[in-house]
Every structure is written in structure tokens, then in C-alpha cells.
PDB file of N, CA, C and O in Angstrom:
ATOM      1  N   UNK A  15      23.827 -48.891 -73.356  1.00  0.00           N
ATOM      2  CA  UNK A  15      24.342 -50.016 -72.587  1.00  0.00           C
ATOM      3  C   UNK A  15      23.831 -51.310 -73.213  1.00  0.00           C
ATOM      4  O   UNK A  15      22.652 -51.446 -73.489  1.00  0.00           O
ATOM      5  N   UNK A  16      24.716 -52.256 -73.439  1.00  0.00           N
ATOM      6  CA  UNK A  16      24.317 -53.529 -74.034  1.00  0.00           C
ATOM      7  C   UNK A  16      24.381 -54.631 -72.981  1.00  0.00           C
ATOM      8  O   UNK A  16      25.351 -54.730 -72.242  1.00  0.00           O
ATOM      9  N   UNK A  17      23.352 -55.449 -72.966  1.00  0.00           N
ATOM     10  CA  UNK A  17      23.288 -56.616 -72.102  1.00  0.00           C
ATOM     11  C   UNK A  17      22.800 -57.792 -72.928  1.00  0.00           C
ATOM     12  O   UNK A  17      21.875 -57.624 -73.730  1.00  0.00           O
ATOM     13  N   UNK A  18      23.380 -58.962 -72.729  1.00  0.00           N
ATOM     14  CA  UNK A  18      22.910 -60.128 -73.475  1.00  0.00           C
ATOM     15  C   UNK A  18      21.419 -60.372 -73.217  1.00  0.00           C
ATOM     16  O   UNK A  18      20.968 -60.331 -72.078  1.00  0.00           O
ATOM     17  N   UNK A  19      20.659 -60.550 -74.271  1.00  0.00           N
ATOM     18  CA  UNK A  19      19.241 -60.839 -74.145  1.00  0.00           C
ATOM     19  C   UNK A  19      18.344 -59.628 -73.953  1.00  0.00           C
ATOM     20  O   UNK A  19      17.139 -59.756 -73.897  1.00  0.00           O
ATOM     21  N   UNK A  20      18.946 -58.440 -73.827  1.00  0.00           N
ATOM     22  CA  UNK A  20      18.168 -57.215 -73.656  1.00  0.00           C
ATOM     23  C   UNK A  20      18.301 -56.390 -74.919  1.00  0.00           C
ATOM     24  O   UNK A  20      19.402 -56.132 -75.398  1.00  0.00           O
ATOM     25  N   UNK A  21      17.170 -55.976 -75.454  1.00  0.00           N
ATOM     26  CA  UNK A  21      17.192 -55.228 -76.708  1.00  0.00           C
ATOM     27  C   UNK A  21      16.238 -54.046 -76.619  1.00  0.00           C
ATOM     28  O   UNK A  21      15.088 -54.199 -76.217  1.00  0.00           O
ATOM     29  N   UNK A  22      16.716 -52.895 -76.979  1.00  0.00           N
ATOM     30  CA  UNK A  22      15.882 -51.702 -77.010  1.00  0.00           C
ATOM     31  C   UNK A  22      15.490 -51.422 -78.453  1.00  0.00           C
ATOM     32  O   UNK A  22      16.326 -51.453 -79.347  1.00  0.00           O
ATOM     33  N   UNK A  23      14.192 -51.177 -78.657  1.00  0.00           N
ATOM     34  CA  UNK A  23      13.722 -50.838 -80.000  1.00  0.00           C
ATOM     35  C   UNK A  23      12.756 -49.663 -79.905  1.00  0.00           C
ATOM     36  O   UNK A  23      12.165 -49.403 -78.859  1.00  0.00           O
ATOM     37  N   UNK A  24      12.581 -48.969 -81.009  1.00  0.00           N
ATOM     38  CA  UNK A  24      11.621 -47.878 -81.092  1.00  0.00           C
ATOM     39  C   UNK A  24      10.226 -48.460 -81.302  1.00  0.00           C
ATOM     40  O   UNK A  24      10.078 -49.551 -81.867  1.00  0.00           O
ATOM     41  N   UNK A  25       9.211 -47.725 -80.867  1.00  0.00           N
ATOM     42  CA  UNK A  25       7.828 -48.203 -80.974  1.00  0.00           C
ATOM     43  C   UNK A  25       7.464 -48.571 -82.404  1.00  0.00           C
ATOM     44  O   UNK A  25       6.801 -49.587 -82.638  1.00  0.00           O
ATOM     45  N   UNK A  26       7.927 -47.783 -83.372  1.00  0.00           N
ATOM     46  CA  UNK A  26       7.571 -48.073 -84.768  1.00  0.00           C
ATOM     47  C   UNK A  26       8.267 -49.325 -85.307  1.00  0.00           C
ATOM     48  O   UNK A  26       7.885 -49.834 -86.349  1.00  0.00           O
ATOM     49  N   UNK A  27       9.261 -49.834 -84.590  1.00  0.00           N
ATOM     50  CA  UNK A  27       9.950 -51.063 -84.999  1.00  0.00           C
ATOM     51  C   UNK A  27       9.319 -52.306 -84.371  1.00  0.00           C
ATOM     52  O   UNK A  27       9.686 -53.423 -84.706  1.00  0.00           O
ATOM     53  N   UNK A  28       8.367 -52.101 -83.471  1.00  0.00           N
ATOM     54  CA  UNK A  28       7.748 -53.194 -82.734  1.00  0.00           C
ATOM     55  C   UNK A  28       6.919 -54.064 -83.669  1.00  0.00           C
ATOM     56  O   UNK A  28       6.023 -53.581 -84.352  1.00  0.00           O
ATOM     57  N   UNK A  29       7.236 -55.337 -83.718  1.00  0.00           N
ATOM     58  CA  UNK A  29       6.508 -56.275 -84.568  1.00  0.00           C
ATOM     59  C   UNK A  29       5.579 -57.125 -83.715  1.00  0.00           C
ATOM     60  O   UNK A  29       4.386 -57.169 -83.935  1.00  0.00           O
ATOM     61  N   UNK A  30       6.129 -57.800 -82.742  1.00  0.00           N
ATOM     62  CA  UNK A  30       5.345 -58.686 -81.892  1.00  0.00           C
ATOM     63  C   UNK A  30       5.924 -58.677 -80.484  1.00  0.00           C
ATOM     64  O   UNK A  30       7.140 -58.610 -80.308  1.00  0.00           O
ATOM     65  N   UNK A  31       5.049 -58.752 -79.491  1.00  0.00           N
ATOM     66  CA  UNK A  31       5.507 -58.819 -78.109  1.00  0.00           C
ATOM     67  C   UNK A  31       5.202 -60.179 -77.487  1.00  0.00           C
ATOM     68  O   UNK A  31       5.405 -60.373 -76.297  1.00  0.00           O
ATOM     69  N   UNK A  32       4.714 -61.106 -78.307  1.00  0.00           N
ATOM     70  CA  UNK A  32       4.413 -62.444 -77.807  1.00  0.00           C
ATOM     71  C   UNK A  32       5.665 -63.092 -77.227  1.00  0.00           C
ATOM     72  O   UNK A  32       6.742 -63.027 -77.820  1.00  0.00           O
ATOM     73  N   UNK A  33       5.502 -63.703 -76.054  1.00  0.00           N
ATOM     74  CA  UNK A  33       6.569 -64.444 -75.379  1.00  0.00           C
ATOM     75  C   UNK A  33       7.786 -63.579 -75.058  1.00  0.00           C
ATOM     76  O   UNK A  33       8.911 -64.058 -75.042  1.00  0.00           O
ATOM     77  N   UNK A  34       7.556 -62.283 -74.806  1.00  0.00           N
ATOM     78  CA  UNK A  34       8.640 -61.373 -74.467  1.00  0.00           C
ATOM     79  C   UNK A  34       8.262 -60.575 -73.227  1.00  0.00           C
ATOM     80  O   UNK A  34       7.092 -60.350 -72.952  1.00  0.00           O
ATOM     81  N   UNK A  35       9.258 -60.160 -72.476  1.00  0.00           N
ATOM     82  CA  UNK A  35       9.044 -59.207 -71.400  1.00  0.00           C
ATOM     83  C   UNK A  35       9.200 -57.832 -72.025  1.00  0.00           C
ATOM     84  O   UNK A  35      10.234 -57.525 -72.608  1.00  0.00           O
ATOM     85  N   UNK A  36       8.171 -57.012 -71.913  1.00  0.00           N
ATOM     86  CA  UNK A  36       8.174 -55.710 -72.575  1.00  0.00           C
ATOM     87  C   UNK A  36       8.003 -54.603 -71.546  1.00  0.00           C
ATOM     88  O   UNK A  36       7.088 -54.647 -70.725  1.00  0.00           O
ATOM     89  N   UNK A  37       8.893 -53.632 -71.597  1.00  0.00           N
ATOM     90  CA  UNK A  37       8.803 -52.433 -70.774  1.00  0.00           C
ATOM     91  C   UNK A  37       8.910 -51.232 -71.698  1.00  0.00           C
ATOM     92  O   UNK A  37       9.857 -51.124 -72.466  1.00  0.00           O
ATOM     93  N   UNK A  38       7.944 -50.355 -71.624  1.00  0.00           N
ATOM     94  CA  UNK A  38       7.974 -49.131 -72.416  1.00  0.00           C
ATOM     95  C   UNK A  38       8.612 -48.042 -71.564  1.00  0.00           C
ATOM     96  O   UNK A  38       8.266 -47.865 -70.397  1.00  0.00           O
ATOM     97  N   UNK A  39       9.539 -47.316 -72.157  1.00  0.00           N
ATOM     98  CA  UNK A  39      10.233 -46.241 -71.441  1.00  0.00           C
ATOM     99  C   UNK A  39       9.740 -44.905 -71.982  1.00  0.00           C
ATOM    100  O   UNK A  39       9.844 -44.629 -73.178  1.00  0.00           O
ATOM    101  N   UNK A  40       9.196 -44.095 -71.080  1.00  0.00           N
ATOM    102  CA  UNK A  40       8.850 -42.725 -71.421  1.00  0.00           C
ATOM    103  C   UNK A  40       7.521 -42.489 -72.107  1.00  0.00           C
ATOM    104  O   UNK A  40       7.199 -41.350 -72.427  1.00  0.00           O
ATOM    105  N   UNK A  41       6.728 -43.513 -72.358  1.00  0.00           N
ATOM    106  CA  UNK A  41       5.434 -43.321 -73.015  1.00  0.00           C
ATOM    107  C   UNK A  41       4.380 -44.165 -72.287  1.00  0.00           C
ATOM    108  O   UNK A  41       4.073 -45.290 -72.674  1.00  0.00           O
ATOM    109  N   UNK A  42       3.855 -43.584 -71.228  1.00  0.00           N
ATOM    110  CA  UNK A  42       2.907 -44.312 -70.374  1.00  0.00           C
ATOM    111  C   UNK A  42       1.655 -44.750 -71.141  1.00  0.00           C
ATOM    112  O   UNK A  42       1.140 -45.845 -70.935  1.00  0.00           O
ATOM    113  N   UNK A  43       1.168 -43.912 -72.053  1.00  0.00           N
ATOM    114  CA  UNK A  43      -0.034 -44.253 -72.826  1.00  0.00           C
ATOM    115  C   UNK A  43       0.206 -45.476 -73.725  1.00  0.00           C
ATOM    116  O   UNK A  43      -0.655 -46.333 -73.842  1.00  0.00           O
ATOM    117  N   UNK A  44       1.370 -45.548 -74.369  1.00  0.00           N
ATOM    118  CA  UNK A  44       1.686 -46.709 -75.202  1.00  0.00           C
ATOM    119  C   UNK A  44       1.750 -47.968 -74.346  1.00  0.00           C
ATOM    120  O   UNK A  44       1.217 -49.012 -74.725  1.00  0.00           O
ATOM    121  N   UNK A  45       2.378 -47.874 -73.184  1.00  0.00           N
ATOM    122  CA  UNK A  45       2.451 -49.025 -72.279  1.00  0.00           C
ATOM    123  C   UNK A  45       1.049 -49.490 -71.895  1.00  0.00           C
ATOM    124  O   UNK A  45       0.766 -50.696 -71.873  1.00  0.00           O
ATOM    125  N   UNK A  46       0.176 -48.532 -71.618  1.00  0.00           N
ATOM    126  CA  UNK A  46      -1.201 -48.865 -71.248  1.00  0.00           C
ATOM    127  C   UNK A  46      -1.932 -49.538 -72.415  1.00  0.00           C
ATOM    128  O   UNK A  46      -2.624 -50.534 -72.232  1.00  0.00           O
ATOM    129  N   UNK A  47      -1.750 -49.016 -73.619  1.00  0.00           N
ATOM    130  CA  UNK A  47      -2.398 -49.601 -74.808  1.00  0.00           C
ATOM    131  C   UNK A  47      -1.929 -51.030 -75.047  1.00  0.00           C
ATOM    132  O   UNK A  47      -2.711 -51.894 -75.433  1.00  0.00           O
ATOM    133  N   UNK A  48      -0.636 -51.276 -74.835  1.00  0.00           N
ATOM    134  CA  UNK A  48      -0.069 -52.603 -75.072  1.00  0.00           C
ATOM    135  C   UNK A  48      -0.287 -53.559 -73.904  1.00  0.00           C
ATOM    136  O   UNK A  48      -0.092 -54.764 -74.047  1.00  0.00           O
ATOM    137  N   UNK A  49      -0.635 -53.012 -72.744  1.00  0.00           N
ATOM    138  CA  UNK A  49      -0.809 -53.838 -71.555  1.00  0.00           C
ATOM    139  C   UNK A  49       0.516 -54.352 -71.028  1.00  0.00           C
ATOM    140  O   UNK A  49       0.619 -55.494 -70.580  1.00  0.00           O
ATOM    141  N   UNK A  50       1.541 -53.488 -71.066  1.00  0.00           N
ATOM    142  CA  UNK A  50       2.885 -53.874 -70.618  1.00  0.00           C
ATOM    143  C   UNK A  50       3.372 -52.890 -69.557  1.00  0.00           C
ATOM    144  O   UNK A  50       2.725 -51.891 -69.257  1.00  0.00           O
ATOM    145  N   UNK A  51       4.546 -53.165 -69.016  1.00  0.00           N
ATOM    146  CA  UNK A  51       5.115 -52.321 -67.978  1.00  0.00           C
ATOM    147  C   UNK A  51       5.631 -50.998 -68.511  1.00  0.00           C
ATOM    148  O   UNK A  51       5.957 -50.859 -69.687  1.00  0.00           O
ATOM    149  N   UNK A  52       5.686 -50.011 -67.595  1.00  0.00           N
ATOM    150  CA  UNK A  52       6.158 -48.678 -67.950  1.00  0.00           C
ATOM    151  C   UNK A  52       7.268 -48.263 -66.988  1.00  0.00           C
ATOM    152  O   UNK A  52       7.179 -48.508 -65.789  1.00  0.00           O
ATOM    153  N   UNK A  53       8.301 -47.627 -67.520  1.00  0.00           N
ATOM    154  CA  UNK A  53       9.370 -47.029 -66.719  1.00  0.00           C
ATOM    155  C   UNK A  53       9.676 -45.645 -67.260  1.00  0.00           C
ATOM    156  O   UNK A  53       9.597 -45.429 -68.473  1.00  0.00           O
ATOM    157  N   UNK A  54      10.020 -44.724 -66.350  1.00  0.00           N
ATOM    158  CA  UNK A  54      10.542 -43.464 -66.860  1.00  0.00           C
ATOM    159  C   UNK A  54      12.030 -43.691 -67.149  1.00  0.00           C
ATOM    160  O   UNK A  54      12.569 -44.768 -66.868  1.00  0.00           O
ATOM    161  N   UNK A  55      12.692 -42.702 -67.727  1.00  0.00           N
ATOM    162  CA  UNK A  55      14.081 -42.894 -68.154  1.00  0.00           C
ATOM    163  C   UNK A  55      15.019 -43.199 -66.991  1.00  0.00           C
ATOM    164  O   UNK A  55      15.926 -44.021 -67.121  1.00  0.00           O
ATOM    165  N   UNK A  56      14.811 -42.560 -65.848  1.00  0.00           N
ATOM    166  CA  UNK A  56      15.658 -42.814 -64.685  1.00  0.00           C
ATOM    167  C   UNK A  56      15.479 -44.243 -64.179  1.00  0.00           C
ATOM    168  O   UNK A  56      16.451 -44.928 -63.869  1.00  0.00           O
ATOM    169  N   UNK A  57      14.235 -44.697 -64.111  1.00  0.00           N
ATOM    170  CA  UNK A  57      13.971 -46.072 -63.679  1.00  0.00           C
ATOM    171  C   UNK A  57      14.590 -47.076 -64.638  1.00  0.00           C
ATOM    172  O   UNK A  57      15.143 -48.097 -64.206  1.00  0.00           O
ATOM    173  N   UNK A  58      14.499 -46.818 -65.931  1.00  0.00           N
ATOM    174  CA  UNK A  58      15.079 -47.722 -66.928  1.00  0.00           C
ATOM    175  C   UNK A  58      16.589 -47.794 -66.754  1.00  0.00           C
ATOM    176  O   UNK A  58      17.180 -48.876 -66.825  1.00  0.00           O
ATOM    177  N   UNK A  59      17.221 -46.659 -66.524  1.00  0.00           N
ATOM    178  CA  UNK A  59      18.665 -46.630 -66.318  1.00  0.00           C
ATOM    179  C   UNK A  59      19.052 -47.429 -65.072  1.00  0.00           C
ATOM    180  O   UNK A  59      20.000 -48.208 -65.096  1.00  0.00           O
ATOM    181  N   UNK A  60      18.289 -47.250 -63.997  1.00  0.00           N
ATOM    182  CA  UNK A  60      18.549 -48.003 -62.761  1.00  0.00           C
ATOM    183  C   UNK A  60      18.375 -49.500 -62.986  1.00  0.00           C
ATOM    184  O   UNK A  60      19.168 -50.301 -62.490  1.00  0.00           O
ATOM    185  N   UNK A  61      17.336 -49.891 -63.721  1.00  0.00           N
ATOM    186  CA  UNK A  61      17.112 -51.309 -64.009  1.00  0.00           C
ATOM    187  C   UNK A  61      18.269 -51.893 -64.809  1.00  0.00           C
ATOM    188  O   UNK A  61      18.758 -52.978 -64.509  1.00  0.00           O
ATOM    189  N   UNK A  62      18.721 -51.174 -65.822  1.00  0.00           N
ATOM    190  CA  UNK A  62      19.841 -51.667 -66.630  1.00  0.00           C
ATOM    191  C   UNK A  62      21.121 -51.785 -65.811  1.00  0.00           C
ATOM    192  O   UNK A  62      21.881 -52.744 -65.969  1.00  0.00           O
ATOM    193  N   UNK A  63      21.365 -50.832 -64.925  1.00  0.00           N
ATOM    194  CA  UNK A  63      22.537 -50.914 -64.049  1.00  0.00           C
ATOM    195  C   UNK A  63      22.442 -52.137 -63.144  1.00  0.00           C
ATOM    196  O   UNK A  63      23.420 -52.847 -62.934  1.00  0.00           O
ATOM    197  N   UNK A  64      21.254 -52.378 -62.589  1.00  0.00           N
ATOM    198  CA  UNK A  64      21.036 -53.544 -61.741  1.00  0.00           C
ATOM    199  C   UNK A  64      21.277 -54.836 -62.509  1.00  0.00           C
ATOM    200  O   UNK A  64      21.969 -55.742 -62.029  1.00  0.00           O
ATOM    201  N   UNK A  65      20.711 -54.941 -63.709  1.00  0.00           N
ATOM    202  CA  UNK A  65      20.898 -56.144 -64.518  1.00  0.00           C
ATOM    203  C   UNK A  65      22.363 -56.333 -64.893  1.00  0.00           C
ATOM    204  O   UNK A  65      22.858 -57.465 -64.896  1.00  0.00           O
ATOM    205  N   UNK A  66      23.041 -55.252 -65.160  1.00  0.00           N
ATOM    206  CA  UNK A  66      24.470 -55.333 -65.495  1.00  0.00           C
ATOM    207  C   UNK A  66      25.257 -55.902 -64.312  1.00  0.00           C
ATOM    208  O   UNK A  66      26.098 -56.782 -64.484  1.00  0.00           O
ATOM    209  N   UNK A  67      24.941 -55.423 -63.099  1.00  0.00           N
ATOM    210  CA  UNK A  67      25.625 -55.949 -61.902  1.00  0.00           C
ATOM    211  C   UNK A  67      25.266 -57.420 -61.685  1.00  0.00           C
ATOM    212  O   UNK A  67      26.108 -58.243 -61.386  1.00  0.00           O
ATOM    213  N   UNK A  68      23.981 -57.731 -61.849  1.00  0.00           N
ATOM    214  CA  UNK A  68      23.490 -59.099 -61.623  1.00  0.00           C
ATOM    215  C   UNK A  68      24.139 -60.086 -62.592  1.00  0.00           C
ATOM    216  O   UNK A  68      24.551 -61.172 -62.205  1.00  0.00           O
ATOM    217  N   UNK A  69      24.228 -59.700 -63.862  1.00  0.00           N
ATOM    218  CA  UNK A  69      24.765 -60.581 -64.884  1.00  0.00           C
ATOM    219  C   UNK A  69      26.272 -60.483 -65.029  1.00  0.00           C
ATOM    220  O   UNK A  69      26.877 -61.296 -65.721  1.00  0.00           O
ATOM    221  N   UNK A  70      26.872 -59.523 -64.359  1.00  0.00           N
ATOM    222  CA  UNK A  70      28.316 -59.313 -64.475  1.00  0.00           C
ATOM    223  C   UNK A  70      29.151 -60.487 -64.024  1.00  0.00           C
ATOM    224  O   UNK A  70      30.259 -60.704 -64.517  1.00  0.00           O
ATOM    225  N   UNK A  71      28.627 -61.290 -63.105  1.00  0.00           N
ATOM    226  CA  UNK A  71      29.377 -62.426 -62.595  1.00  0.00           C
ATOM    227  C   UNK A  71      29.370 -63.634 -63.508  1.00  0.00           C
ATOM    228  O   UNK A  71      29.993 -64.640 -63.239  1.00  0.00           O
ATOM    229  N   UNK A  72      28.676 -63.531 -64.631  1.00  0.00           N
ATOM    230  CA  UNK A  72      28.564 -64.685 -65.537  1.00  0.00           C
ATOM    231  C   UNK A  72      29.548 -64.623 -66.635  1.00  0.00           C
ATOM    232  O   UNK A  72      30.052 -63.663 -67.048  1.00  0.00           O
TER     233      UNK A  72
END
């Protein structure tokens, strides 16, 4: 699913998280190491659906 301003990348592609909202999906330990939010795959899907509905009117 594509949303303007939302980008999914693999952990090995991560360069910098400065000035970004970061959510790790499916790897709680990586999220803990980075000090960022964690979602399981179902939660991530629900969040993307919500954002799609929210931004759909624009």
C-alpha cells in the first residue's frame, strides 16, 4: 500500500532516523535498540488502512 509521505524500508537499508517518525514492524528487539515504536504486522496494516482513510479526502 502506498501513501504520500509514508515509506517502508528494510532494516539493512536504514541510514538515519533523525527527524523522522519510525515504527518497526515485526522486530520488537530492533525497535527497542533504536528507541522507536513497534507494531506487529496486523497493527501496521490497521494503521495504514486508517491513514489511507484519513488522507483519502485530500
